[in-house]
Amino acid sequence: KQEVTQIPAALSVPEGENLVLNCSFTDSAIYNLQWFRQDPGKGLTSLLLIQSSQREQTSGRLNASLDKSSGRSTLYIAASQPGDSATYLCAVTPGDKLIFGTGTRLQVFP
Amino acid sequence: GAGVSQSPSNKVTEKGKDVELRCDPISGHTALYWYRQSLGQGLEFLIYFQGNSAPDKSGLPSDRFSAERTGGSVSTLTIQRTQQEDSAVYLCASSLVMNEKLFFGSGTQLSVL
């Protein structure tokens, strides 16, 4: 059974710091991995999607890497801003549905 | 439409009543998913549709839960004889095809008193 774990569960950093969020999964047989952002009371917004054949994806200040063989992904956020405060979730697709981690709650303070 | 639309945004009901939750996916999206998010918990998969068919219903918690999709578009999640443990945010998402980027609605907050 696929299990997805995210560490840390919560993170609080000052504005301007570079930071790394971690995601690990137990079964490397996946089609892709997605990183999402969830703001309080809102749905999820897809940030980056990495296909199983890819190693990384970049969008603006965000960079996500995937090491399928070791079951790990990282989301790197450069020069963090207070507007980055949210919960970040990773999800893997082993077949026909996404399996989510429990998320990392990020707070960036001015 | 511009995005995935869910209604109602909030629903308060009494234990034992039936509720219907609606999802309007992005036009042209063939895959539609329902997830549940309980307070402090991760997202729990309920069911997904490819077109009007539901190949995977494995996540439905009990036979009180059912879902349908018509015209390859709108989907309805029905919960019969609601229980307090059904209280959660029910999220709908769609993608152009399966295993592609997923777009979520804002969810329906269900409270069972």
JSON list of N, CA, C and O in Angstrom, two decimals, chain B residues 14-69:
[
{"chain": "B", "resi": 14, "resn": "GLU", "atom": "N", "xyz": [-28.88, 17.81, 10.00]},
{"chain": "B", "resi": 14, "resn": "GLU", "atom": "CA", "xyz": [-29.09, 17.02, 11.21]},
{"chain": "B", "resi": 14, "resn": "GLU", "atom": "C", "xyz": [-28.75, 15.56, 10.95]},
{"chain": "B", "resi": 14, "resn": "GLU", "atom": "O", "xyz": [-28.96, 15.04, 9.84]},
{"chain": "B", "resi": 15, "resn": "LYS", "atom": "N", "xyz": [-28.27, 14.92, 11.96]},
{"chain": "B", "resi": 15, "resn": "LYS", "atom": "CA", "xyz": [-27.96, 13.49, 11.87]},
{"chain": "B", "resi": 15, "resn": "LYS", "atom": "C", "xyz": [-29.17, 12.74, 11.35]},
{"chain": "B", "resi": 15, "resn": "LYS", "atom": "O", "xyz": [-30.30, 12.96, 11.78]},
{"chain": "B", "resi": 16, "resn": "GLY", "atom": "N", "xyz": [-28.91, 11.85, 10.38]},
{"chain": "B", "resi": 16, "resn": "GLY", "atom": "CA", "xyz": [-29.98, 11.04, 9.82]},
{"chain": "B", "resi": 16, "resn": "GLY", "atom": "C", "xyz": [-30.56, 11.56, 8.53]},
{"chain": "B", "resi": 16, "resn": "GLY", "atom": "O", "xyz": [-31.25, 10.83, 7.80]},
{"chain": "B", "resi": 17, "resn": "LYS", "atom": "N", "xyz": [-30.28, 12.84, 8.20]},
{"chain": "B", "resi": 17, "resn": "LYS", "atom": "CA", "xyz": [-30.78, 13.42, 6.97]},
{"chain": "B", "resi": 17, "resn": "LYS", "atom": "C", "xyz": [-29.88, 13.04, 5.79]},
{"chain": "B", "resi": 17, "resn": "LYS", "atom": "O", "xyz": [-28.72, 12.71, 5.97]},
{"chain": "B", "resi": 18, "resn": "ASP", "atom": "N", "xyz": [-30.44, 13.12, 4.58]},
{"chain": "B", "resi": 18, "resn": "ASP", "atom": "CA", "xyz": [-29.65, 12.90, 3.37]},
{"chain": "B", "resi": 18, "resn": "ASP", "atom": "C", "xyz": [-29.15, 14.25, 2.84]},
{"chain": "B", "resi": 18, "resn": "ASP", "atom": "O", "xyz": [-29.84, 15.26, 2.97]},
{"chain": "B", "resi": 19, "resn": "VAL", "atom": "N", "xyz": [-27.95, 14.24, 2.24]},
{"chain": "B", "resi": 19, "resn": "VAL", "atom": "CA", "xyz": [-27.42, 15.45, 1.62]},
{"chain": "B", "resi": 19, "resn": "VAL", "atom": "C", "xyz": [-26.89, 15.14, 0.23]},
{"chain": "B", "resi": 19, "resn": "VAL", "atom": "O", "xyz": [-26.46, 14.01, -0.05]},
{"chain": "B", "resi": 20, "resn": "GLU", "atom": "N", "xyz": [-26.95, 16.14, -0.64]},
{"chain": "B", "resi": 20, "resn": "GLU", "atom": "CA", "xyz": [-26.39, 16.04, -1.99]},
{"chain": "B", "resi": 20, "resn": "GLU", "atom": "C", "xyz": [-25.38, 17.16, -2.20]},
{"chain": "B", "resi": 20, "resn": "GLU", "atom": "O", "xyz": [-25.68, 18.33, -1.95]},
{"chain": "B", "resi": 21, "resn": "LEU", "atom": "N", "xyz": [-24.21, 16.79, -2.65]},
{"chain": "B", "resi": 21, "resn": "LEU", "atom": "CA", "xyz": [-23.16, 17.76, -2.94]},
{"chain": "B", "resi": 21, "resn": "LEU", "atom": "C", "xyz": [-22.91, 17.74, -4.44]},
{"chain": "B", "resi": 21, "resn": "LEU", "atom": "O", "xyz": [-22.83, 16.67, -5.05]},
{"chain": "B", "resi": 22, "resn": "ARG", "atom": "N", "xyz": [-22.73, 18.95, -5.00]},
{"chain": "B", "resi": 22, "resn": "ARG", "atom": "CA", "xyz": [-22.63, 19.04, -6.46]},
{"chain": "B", "resi": 22, "resn": "ARG", "atom": "C", "xyz": [-21.26, 19.55, -6.89]},
{"chain": "B", "resi": 22, "resn": "ARG", "atom": "O", "xyz": [-20.67, 20.38, -6.20]},
{"chain": "B", "resi": 23, "resn": "CYS", "atom": "N", "xyz": [-20.81, 19.03, -8.02]},
{"chain": "B", "resi": 23, "resn": "CYS", "atom": "CA", "xyz": [-19.53, 19.47, -8.58]},
{"chain": "B", "resi": 23, "resn": "CYS", "atom": "C", "xyz": [-19.69, 19.71, -10.07]},
{"chain": "B", "resi": 23, "resn": "CYS", "atom": "O", "xyz": [-20.15, 18.82, -10.82]},
{"chain": "B", "resi": 24, "resn": "ASP", "atom": "N", "xyz": [-19.29, 20.91, -10.51]},
{"chain": "B", "resi": 24, "resn": "ASP", "atom": "CA", "xyz": [-19.23, 21.25, -11.93]},
{"chain": "B", "resi": 24, "resn": "ASP", "atom": "C", "xyz": [-17.76, 21.32, -12.33]},
{"chain": "B", "resi": 24, "resn": "ASP", "atom": "O", "xyz": [-17.07, 22.28, -11.95]},
{"chain": "B", "resi": 25, "resn": "PRO", "atom": "N", "xyz": [-17.26, 20.36, -13.08]},
{"chain": "B", "resi": 25, "resn": "PRO", "atom": "CA", "xyz": [-15.84, 20.38, -13.43]},
{"chain": "B", "resi": 25, "resn": "PRO", "atom": "C", "xyz": [-15.56, 21.40, -14.54]},
{"chain": "B", "resi": 25, "resn": "PRO", "atom": "O", "xyz": [-16.49, 21.99, -15.09]},
{"chain": "B", "resi": 26, "resn": "ILE", "atom": "N", "xyz": [-14.31, 21.58, -14.83]},
{"chain": "B", "resi": 26, "resn": "ILE", "atom": "CA", "xyz": [-13.91, 22.43, -15.95]},
{"chain": "B", "resi": 26, "resn": "ILE", "atom": "C", "xyz": [-14.42, 21.78, -17.24]},
{"chain": "B", "resi": 26, "resn": "ILE", "atom": "O", "xyz": [-14.29, 20.56, -17.43]},
{"chain": "B", "resi": 27, "resn": "SER", "atom": "N", "xyz": [-14.97, 22.60, -18.12]},
{"chain": "B", "resi": 27, "resn": "SER", "atom": "CA", "xyz": [-15.53, 22.10, -19.37]},
{"chain": "B", "resi": 27, "resn": "SER", "atom": "C", "xyz": [-14.48, 21.32, -20.16]},
{"chain": "B", "resi": 27, "resn": "SER", "atom": "O", "xyz": [-13.35, 21.80, -20.35]},
{"chain": "B", "resi": 28, "resn": "GLY", "atom": "N", "xyz": [-14.85, 20.12, -20.60]},
{"chain": "B", "resi": 28, "resn": "GLY", "atom": "CA", "xyz": [-13.94, 19.31, -21.40]},
{"chain": "B", "resi": 28, "resn": "GLY", "atom": "C", "xyz": [-13.08, 18.35, -20.60]},
{"chain": "B", "resi": 28, "resn": "GLY", "atom": "O", "xyz": [-12.40, 17.49, -21.18]},
{"chain": "B", "resi": 29, "resn": "HIS", "atom": "N", "xyz": [-13.08, 18.49, -19.28]},
{"chain": "B", "resi": 29, "resn": "HIS", "atom": "CA", "xyz": [-12.29, 17.58, -18.45]},
{"chain": "B", "resi": 29, "resn": "HIS", "atom": "C", "xyz": [-13.01, 16.25, -18.33]},
{"chain": "B", "resi": 29, "resn": "HIS", "atom": "O", "xyz": [-14.17, 16.18, -17.94]},
{"chain": "B", "resi": 30, "resn": "THR", "atom": "N", "xyz": [-12.29, 15.17, -18.67]},
{"chain": "B", "resi": 30, "resn": "THR", "atom": "CA", "xyz": [-12.93, 13.85, -18.68]},
{"chain": "B", "resi": 30, "resn": "THR", "atom": "C", "xyz": [-12.83, 13.15, -17.33]},
{"chain": "B", "resi": 30, "resn": "THR", "atom": "O", "xyz": [-13.65, 12.31, -17.01]},
{"chain": "B", "resi": 31, "resn": "ALA", "atom": "N", "xyz": [-11.82, 13.49, -16.55]},
{"chain": "B", "resi": 31, "resn": "ALA", "atom": "CA", "xyz": [-11.63, 12.82, -15.25]},
{"chain": "B", "resi": 31, "resn": "ALA", "atom": "C", "xyz": [-12.12, 13.72, -14.13]},
{"chain": "B", "resi": 31, "resn": "ALA", "atom": "O", "xyz": [-11.86, 14.92, -14.11]},
{"chain": "B", "resi": 32, "resn": "LEU", "atom": "N", "xyz": [-12.85, 13.12, -13.19]},
{"chain": "B", "resi": 32, "resn": "LEU", "atom": "CA", "xyz": [-13.40, 13.87, -12.06]},
{"chain": "B", "resi": 32, "resn": "LEU", "atom": "C", "xyz": [-13.20, 13.04, -10.80]},
{"chain": "B", "resi": 32, "resn": "LEU", "atom": "O", "xyz": [-13.44, 11.84, -10.79]},
{"chain": "B", "resi": 33, "resn": "TYR", "atom": "N", "xyz": [-12.76, 13.70, -9.72]},
{"chain": "B", "resi": 33, "resn": "TYR", "atom": "CA", "xyz": [-12.42, 13.02, -8.47]},
{"chain": "B", "resi": 33, "resn": "TYR", "atom": "C", "xyz": [-13.16, 13.67, -7.30]},
{"chain": "B", "resi": 33, "resn": "TYR", "atom": "O", "xyz": [-13.35, 14.88, -7.27]},
{"chain": "B", "resi": 34, "resn": "TRP", "atom": "N", "xyz": [-13.51, 12.84, -6.33]},
{"chain": "B", "resi": 34, "resn": "TRP", "atom": "CA", "xyz": [-14.02, 13.32, -5.05]},
{"chain": "B", "resi": 34, "resn": "TRP", "atom": "C", "xyz": [-13.06, 12.89, -3.94]},
{"chain": "B", "resi": 34, "resn": "TRP", "atom": "O", "xyz": [-12.65, 11.72, -3.87]},
{"chain": "B", "resi": 35, "resn": "TYR", "atom": "N", "xyz": [-12.72, 13.87, -3.09]},
{"chain": "B", "resi": 35, "resn": "TYR", "atom": "CA", "xyz": [-11.89, 13.62, -1.92]},
{"chain": "B", "resi": 35, "resn": "TYR", "atom": "C", "xyz": [-12.60, 14.18, -0.69]},
{"chain": "B", "resi": 35, "resn": "TYR", "atom": "O", "xyz": [-13.46, 15.06, -0.79]},
{"chain": "B", "resi": 36, "resn": "ARG", "atom": "N", "xyz": [-12.20, 13.68, 0.47]},
{"chain": "B", "resi": 36, "resn": "ARG", "atom": "CA", "xyz": [-12.72, 14.19, 1.73]},
{"chain": "B", "resi": 36, "resn": "ARG", "atom": "C", "xyz": [-11.54, 14.59, 2.61]},
{"chain": "B", "resi": 36, "resn": "ARG", "atom": "O", "xyz": [-10.53, 13.88, 2.68]},
{"chain": "B", "resi": 37, "resn": "GLN", "atom": "N", "xyz": [-11.69, 15.73, 3.28]},
{"chain": "B", "resi": 37, "resn": "GLN", "atom": "CA", "xyz": [-10.65, 16.22, 4.18]},
{"chain": "B", "resi": 37, "resn": "GLN", "atom": "C", "xyz": [-11.27, 16.51, 5.53]},
{"chain": "B", "resi": 37, "resn": "GLN", "atom": "O", "xyz": [-12.03, 17.46, 5.67]},
{"chain": "B", "resi": 38, "resn": "SER", "atom": "N", "xyz": [-10.93, 15.68, 6.50]},
{"chain": "B", "resi": 38, "resn": "SER", "atom": "CA", "xyz": [-11.43, 15.90, 7.85]},
{"chain": "B", "resi": 38, "resn": "SER", "atom": "C", "xyz": [-10.46, 16.80, 8.60]},
{"chain": "B", "resi": 38, "resn": "SER", "atom": "O", "xyz": [-9.28, 16.90, 8.24]},
{"chain": "B", "resi": 39, "resn": "LEU", "atom": "N", "xyz": [-10.95, 17.42, 9.67]},
{"chain": "B", "resi": 39, "resn": "LEU", "atom": "CA", "xyz": [-10.16, 18.39, 10.43]},
{"chain": "B", "resi": 39, "resn": "LEU", "atom": "C", "xyz": [-8.84, 17.76, 10.86]},
{"chain": "B", "resi": 39, "resn": "LEU", "atom": "O", "xyz": [-8.80, 16.74, 11.53]},
{"chain": "B", "resi": 40, "resn": "GLY", "atom": "N", "xyz": [-7.74, 18.41, 10.43]},
{"chain": "B", "resi": 40, "resn": "GLY", "atom": "CA", "xyz": [-6.42, 17.94, 10.83]},
{"chain": "B", "resi": 40, "resn": "GLY", "atom": "C", "xyz": [-5.96, 16.67, 10.14]},
{"chain": "B", "resi": 40, "resn": "GLY", "atom": "O", "xyz": [-4.91, 16.14, 10.48]},
{"chain": "B", "resi": 41, "resn": "GLN", "atom": "N", "xyz": [-6.73, 16.21, 9.17]},
{"chain": "B", "resi": 41, "resn": "GLN", "atom": "CA", "xyz": [-6.37, 14.98, 8.47]},
{"chain": "B", "resi": 41, "resn": "GLN", "atom": "C", "xyz": [-5.96, 15.26, 7.03]},
{"chain": "B", "resi": 41, "resn": "GLN", "atom": "O", "xyz": [-6.20, 16.35, 6.50]},
{"chain": "B", "resi": 42, "resn": "GLY", "atom": "N", "xyz": [-5.38, 14.27, 6.41]},
{"chain": "B", "resi": 42, "resn": "GLY", "atom": "CA", "xyz": [-5.02, 14.40, 5.00]},
{"chain": "B", "resi": 42, "resn": "GLY", "atom": "C", "xyz": [-6.23, 14.21, 4.12]},
{"chain": "B", "resi": 42, "resn": "GLY", "atom": "O", "xyz": [-7.35, 14.01, 4.59]},
{"chain": "B", "resi": 43, "resn": "LEU", "atom": "N", "xyz": [-6.00, 14.26, 2.82]},
{"chain": "B", "resi": 43, "resn": "LEU", "atom": "CA", "xyz": [-7.08, 14.06, 1.86]},
{"chain": "B", "resi": 43, "resn": "LEU", "atom": "C", "xyz": [-7.34, 12.57, 1.65]},
{"chain": "B", "resi": 43, "resn": "LEU", "atom": "O", "xyz": [-6.42, 11.81, 1.36]},
{"chain": "B", "resi": 44, "resn": "GLU", "atom": "N", "xyz": [-8.58, 12.20, 1.78]},
{"chain": "B", "resi": 44, "resn": "GLU", "atom": "CA", "xyz": [-9.00, 10.80, 1.65]},
{"chain": "B", "resi": 44, "resn": "GLU", "atom": "C", "xyz": [-9.73, 10.63, 0.32]},
{"chain": "B", "resi": 44, "resn": "GLU", "atom": "O", "xyz": [-10.74, 11.31, 0.07]},
{"chain": "B", "resi": 45, "resn": "PHE", "atom": "N", "xyz": [-9.23, 9.75, -0.53]},
{"chain": "B", "resi": 45, "resn": "PHE", "atom": "CA", "xyz": [-9.87, 9.49, -1.82]},
{"chain": "B", "resi": 45, "resn": "PHE", "atom": "C", "xyz": [-11.21, 8.80, -1.61]},
{"chain": "B", "resi": 45, "resn": "PHE", "atom": "O", "xyz": [-11.33, 7.87, -0.82]},
{"chain": "B", "resi": 46, "resn": "LEU", "atom": "N", "xyz": [-12.22, 9.27, -2.35]},
{"chain": "B", "resi": 46, "resn": "LEU", "atom": "CA", "xyz": [-13.55, 8.65, -2.27]},
{"chain": "B", "resi": 46, "resn": "LEU", "atom": "C", "xyz": [-13.87, 7.88, -3.55]},
{"chain": "B", "resi": 46, "resn": "LEU", "atom": "O", "xyz": [-14.15, 6.68, -3.51]},
{"chain": "B", "resi": 47, "resn": "ILE", "atom": "N", "xyz": [-13.84, 8.59, -4.69]},
{"chain": "B", "resi": 47, "resn": "ILE", "atom": "CA", "xyz": [-14.27, 7.97, -5.94]},
{"chain": "B", "resi": 47, "resn": "ILE", "atom": "C", "xyz": [-13.75, 8.81, -7.10]},
{"chain": "B", "resi": 47, "resn": "ILE", "atom": "O", "xyz": [-13.51, 10.00, -6.93]},
{"chain": "B", "resi": 48, "resn": "TYR", "atom": "N", "xyz": [-13.55, 8.16, -8.26]},
{"chain": "B", "resi": 48, "resn": "TYR", "atom": "CA", "xyz": [-13.23, 8.95, -9.44]},
{"chain": "B", "resi": 48, "resn": "TYR", "atom": "C", "xyz": [-14.05, 8.47, -10.62]},
{"chain": "B", "resi": 48, "resn": "TYR", "atom": "O", "xyz": [-14.48, 7.31, -10.67]},
{"chain": "B", "resi": 49, "resn": "PHE", "atom": "N", "xyz": [-14.27, 9.39, -11.57]},
{"chain": "B", "resi": 49, "resn": "PHE", "atom": "CA", "xyz": [-15.01, 9.12, -12.79]},
{"chain": "B", "resi": 49, "resn": "PHE", "atom": "C", "xyz": [-14.12, 9.36, -14.00]},
{"chain": "B", "resi": 49, "resn": "PHE", "atom": "O", "xyz": [-13.37, 10.32, -14.05]},
{"chain": "B", "resi": 50, "resn": "GLN", "atom": "N", "xyz": [-14.26, 8.46, -14.97]},
{"chain": "B", "resi": 50, "resn": "GLN", "atom": "CA", "xyz": [-13.70, 8.68, -16.30]},
{"chain": "B", "resi": 50, "resn": "GLN", "atom": "C", "xyz": [-14.91, 8.75, -17.22]},
{"chain": "B", "resi": 50, "resn": "GLN", "atom": "O", "xyz": [-15.57, 7.74, -17.47]},
{"chain": "B", "resi": 51, "resn": "GLY", "atom": "N", "xyz": [-15.22, 9.96, -17.72]},
{"chain": "B", "resi": 51, "resn": "GLY", "atom": "CA", "xyz": [-16.50, 10.13, -18.38]},
{"chain": "B", "resi": 51, "resn": "GLY", "atom": "C", "xyz": [-17.59, 9.95, -17.34]},
{"chain": "B", "resi": 51, "resn": "GLY", "atom": "O", "xyz": [-17.53, 10.51, -16.25]},
{"chain": "B", "resi": 52, "resn": "ASN", "atom": "N", "xyz": [-18.59, 9.15, -17.67]},
{"chain": "B", "resi": 52, "resn": "ASN", "atom": "CA", "xyz": [-19.69, 8.89, -16.74]},
{"chain": "B", "resi": 52, "resn": "ASN", "atom": "C", "xyz": [-19.48, 7.62, -15.92]},
{"chain": "B", "resi": 52, "resn": "ASN", "atom": "O", "xyz": [-20.32, 7.30, -15.06]},
{"chain": "B", "resi": 53, "resn": "SER", "atom": "N", "xyz": [-18.39, 6.93, -16.17]},
{"chain": "B", "resi": 53, "resn": "SER", "atom": "CA", "xyz": [-18.13, 5.66, -15.48]},
{"chain": "B", "resi": 53, "resn": "SER", "atom": "C", "xyz": [-17.24, 5.86, -14.28]},
{"chain": "B", "resi": 53, "resn": "SER", "atom": "O", "xyz": [-16.35, 6.70, -14.30]},
{"chain": "B", "resi": 54, "resn": "ALA", "atom": "N", "xyz": [-17.49, 5.06, -13.25]},
{"chain": "B", "resi": 54, "resn": "ALA", "atom": "CA", "xyz": [-16.70, 5.12, -12.02]},
{"chain": "B", "resi": 54, "resn": "ALA", "atom": "C", "xyz": [-15.90, 3.83, -11.87]},
{"chain": "B", "resi": 54, "resn": "ALA", "atom": "O", "xyz": [-16.37, 2.89, -11.23]},
{"chain": "B", "resi": 55, "resn": "PRO", "atom": "N", "xyz": [-14.69, 3.77, -12.47]},
{"chain": "B", "resi": 55, "resn": "PRO", "atom": "CA", "xyz": [-13.89, 2.54, -12.40]},
{"chain": "B", "resi": 55, "resn": "PRO", "atom": "C", "xyz": [-13.42, 2.20, -11.00]},
{"chain": "B", "resi": 55, "resn": "PRO", "atom": "O", "xyz": [-13.14, 1.04, -10.71]},
{"chain": "B", "resi": 56, "resn": "ASP", "atom": "N", "xyz": [-13.32, 3.22, -10.15]},
{"chain": "B", "resi": 56, "resn": "ASP", "atom": "CA", "xyz": [-12.77, 2.98, -8.82]},
{"chain": "B", "resi": 56, "resn": "ASP", "atom": "C", "xyz": [-13.66, 3.63, -7.77]},
{"chain": "B", "resi": 56, "resn": "ASP", "atom": "O", "xyz": [-13.66, 4.84, -7.62]},
{"chain": "B", "resi": 57, "resn": "LYS", "atom": "N", "xyz": [-14.41, 2.81, -7.06]},
{"chain": "B", "resi": 57, "resn": "LYS", "atom": "CA", "xyz": [-15.27, 3.29, -5.97]},
{"chain": "B", "resi": 57, "resn": "LYS", "atom": "C", "xyz": [-14.72, 2.85, -4.62]},
{"chain": "B", "resi": 57, "resn": "LYS", "atom": "O", "xyz": [-15.42, 2.91, -3.61]},
{"chain": "B", "resi": 58, "resn": "SER", "atom": "N", "xyz": [-13.47, 2.43, -4.62]},
{"chain": "B", "resi": 58, "resn": "SER", "atom": "CA", "xyz": [-12.91, 1.78, -3.43]},
{"chain": "B", "resi": 58, "resn": "SER", "atom": "C", "xyz": [-12.85, 2.67, -2.20]},
{"chain": "B", "resi": 58, "resn": "SER", "atom": "O", "xyz": [-12.80, 2.18, -1.08]},
{"chain": "B", "resi": 59, "resn": "GLY", "atom": "N", "xyz": [-12.87, 3.98, -2.41]},
{"chain": "B", "resi": 59, "resn": "GLY", "atom": "CA", "xyz": [-12.72, 4.87, -1.28]},
{"chain": "B", "resi": 59, "resn": "GLY", "atom": "C", "xyz": [-14.02, 5.24, -0.58]},
{"chain": "B", "resi": 59, "resn": "GLY", "atom": "O", "xyz": [-13.98, 5.87, 0.48]},
{"chain": "B", "resi": 60, "resn": "LEU", "atom": "N", "xyz": [-15.14, 4.89, -1.14]},
{"chain": "B", "resi": 60, "resn": "LEU", "atom": "CA", "xyz": [-16.40, 5.24, -0.49]},
{"chain": "B", "resi": 60, "resn": "LEU", "atom": "C", "xyz": [-16.48, 4.53, 0.87]},
{"chain": "B", "resi": 60, "resn": "LEU", "atom": "O", "xyz": [-16.35, 3.31, 0.94]},
{"chain": "B", "resi": 61, "resn": "PRO", "atom": "N", "xyz": [-16.69, 5.32, 1.96]},
{"chain": "B", "resi": 61, "resn": "PRO", "atom": "CA", "xyz": [-16.59, 4.76, 3.32]},
{"chain": "B", "resi": 61, "resn": "PRO", "atom": "C", "xyz": [-17.63, 3.70, 3.65]},
{"chain": "B", "resi": 61, "resn": "PRO", "atom": "O", "xyz": [-17.36, 2.80, 4.44]},
{"chain": "B", "resi": 62, "resn": "SER", "atom": "N", "xyz": [-18.82, 3.84, 3.08]},
{"chain": "B", "resi": 62, "resn": "SER", "atom": "CA", "xyz": [-19.89, 2.88, 3.39]},
{"chain": "B", "resi": 62, "resn": "SER", "atom": "C", "xyz": [-20.93, 2.94, 2.30]},
{"chain": "B", "resi": 62, "resn": "SER", "atom": "O", "xyz": [-20.85, 3.77, 1.39]},
{"chain": "B", "resi": 63, "resn": "ASP", "atom": "N", "xyz": [-21.92, 2.07, 2.40]},
{"chain": "B", "resi": 63, "resn": "ASP", "atom": "CA", "xyz": [-22.98, 2.06, 1.38]},
{"chain": "B", "resi": 63, "resn": "ASP", "atom": "C", "xyz": [-23.93, 3.25, 1.53]},
{"chain": "B", "resi": 63, "resn": "ASP", "atom": "O", "xyz": [-24.86, 3.39, 0.73]},
{"chain": "B", "resi": 64, "resn": "ARG", "atom": "N", "xyz": [-23.70, 4.09, 2.52]},
{"chain": "B", "resi": 64, "resn": "ARG", "atom": "CA", "xyz": [-24.50, 5.32, 2.62]},
{"chain": "B", "resi": 64, "resn": "ARG", "atom": "C", "xyz": [-24.03, 6.37, 1.61]},
{"chain": "B", "resi": 64, "resn": "ARG", "atom": "O", "xyz": [-24.72, 7.35, 1.36]},
{"chain": "B", "resi": 65, "resn": "PHE", "atom": "N", "xyz": [-22.83, 6.15, 1.07]},
{"chain": "B", "resi": 65, "resn": "PHE", "atom": "CA", "xyz": [-22.24, 7.09, 0.12]},
{"chain": "B", "resi": 65, "resn": "PHE", "atom": "C", "xyz": [-22.44, 6.58, -1.31]},
{"chain": "B", "resi": 65, "resn": "PHE", "atom": "O", "xyz": [-22.18, 5.40, -1.60]},
{"chain": "B", "resi": 66, "resn": "SER", "atom": "N", "xyz": [-22.86, 7.47, -2.20]},
{"chain": "B", "resi": 66, "resn": "SER", "atom": "CA", "xyz": [-22.96, 7.13, -3.61]},
{"chain": "B", "resi": 66, "resn": "SER", "atom": "C", "xyz": [-22.66, 8.37, -4.43]},
{"chain": "B", "resi": 66, "resn": "SER", "atom": "O", "xyz": [-22.74, 9.50, -3.93]},
{"chain": "B", "resi": 67, "resn": "ALA", "atom": "N", "xyz": [-22.29, 8.16, -5.68]},
{"chain": "B", "resi": 67, "resn": "ALA", "atom": "CA", "xyz": [-21.99, 9.29, -6.55]},
{"chain": "B", "resi": 67, "resn": "ALA", "atom": "C", "xyz": [-22.36, 8.92, -7.98]},
{"chain": "B", "resi": 67, "resn": "ALA", "atom": "O", "xyz": [-22.31, 7.74, -8.36]},
{"chain": "B", "resi": 68, "resn": "GLU", "atom": "N", "xyz": [-22.71, 9.94, -8.73]},
{"chain": "B", "resi": 68, "resn": "GLU", "atom": "CA", "xyz": [-22.97, 9.74, -10.14]},
{"chain": "B", "resi": 68, "resn": "GLU", "atom": "C", "xyz": [-22.48, 10.94, -10.93]},
{"chain": "B", "resi": 68, "resn": "GLU", "atom": "O", "xyz": [-22.27, 12.03, -10.37]},
{"chain": "B", "resi": 69, "resn": "ARG", "atom": "N", "xyz": [-22.29, 10.70, -12.20]},
{"chain": "B", "resi": 69, "resn": "ARG", "atom": "CA", "xyz": [-21.88, 11.77, -13.11]},
{"chain": "B", "resi": 69, "resn": "ARG", "atom": "C", "xyz": [-22.69, 11.61, -14.39]},
{"chain": "B", "resi": 69, "resn": "ARG", "atom": "O", "xyz": [-22.82, 10.50, -14.92]}
]
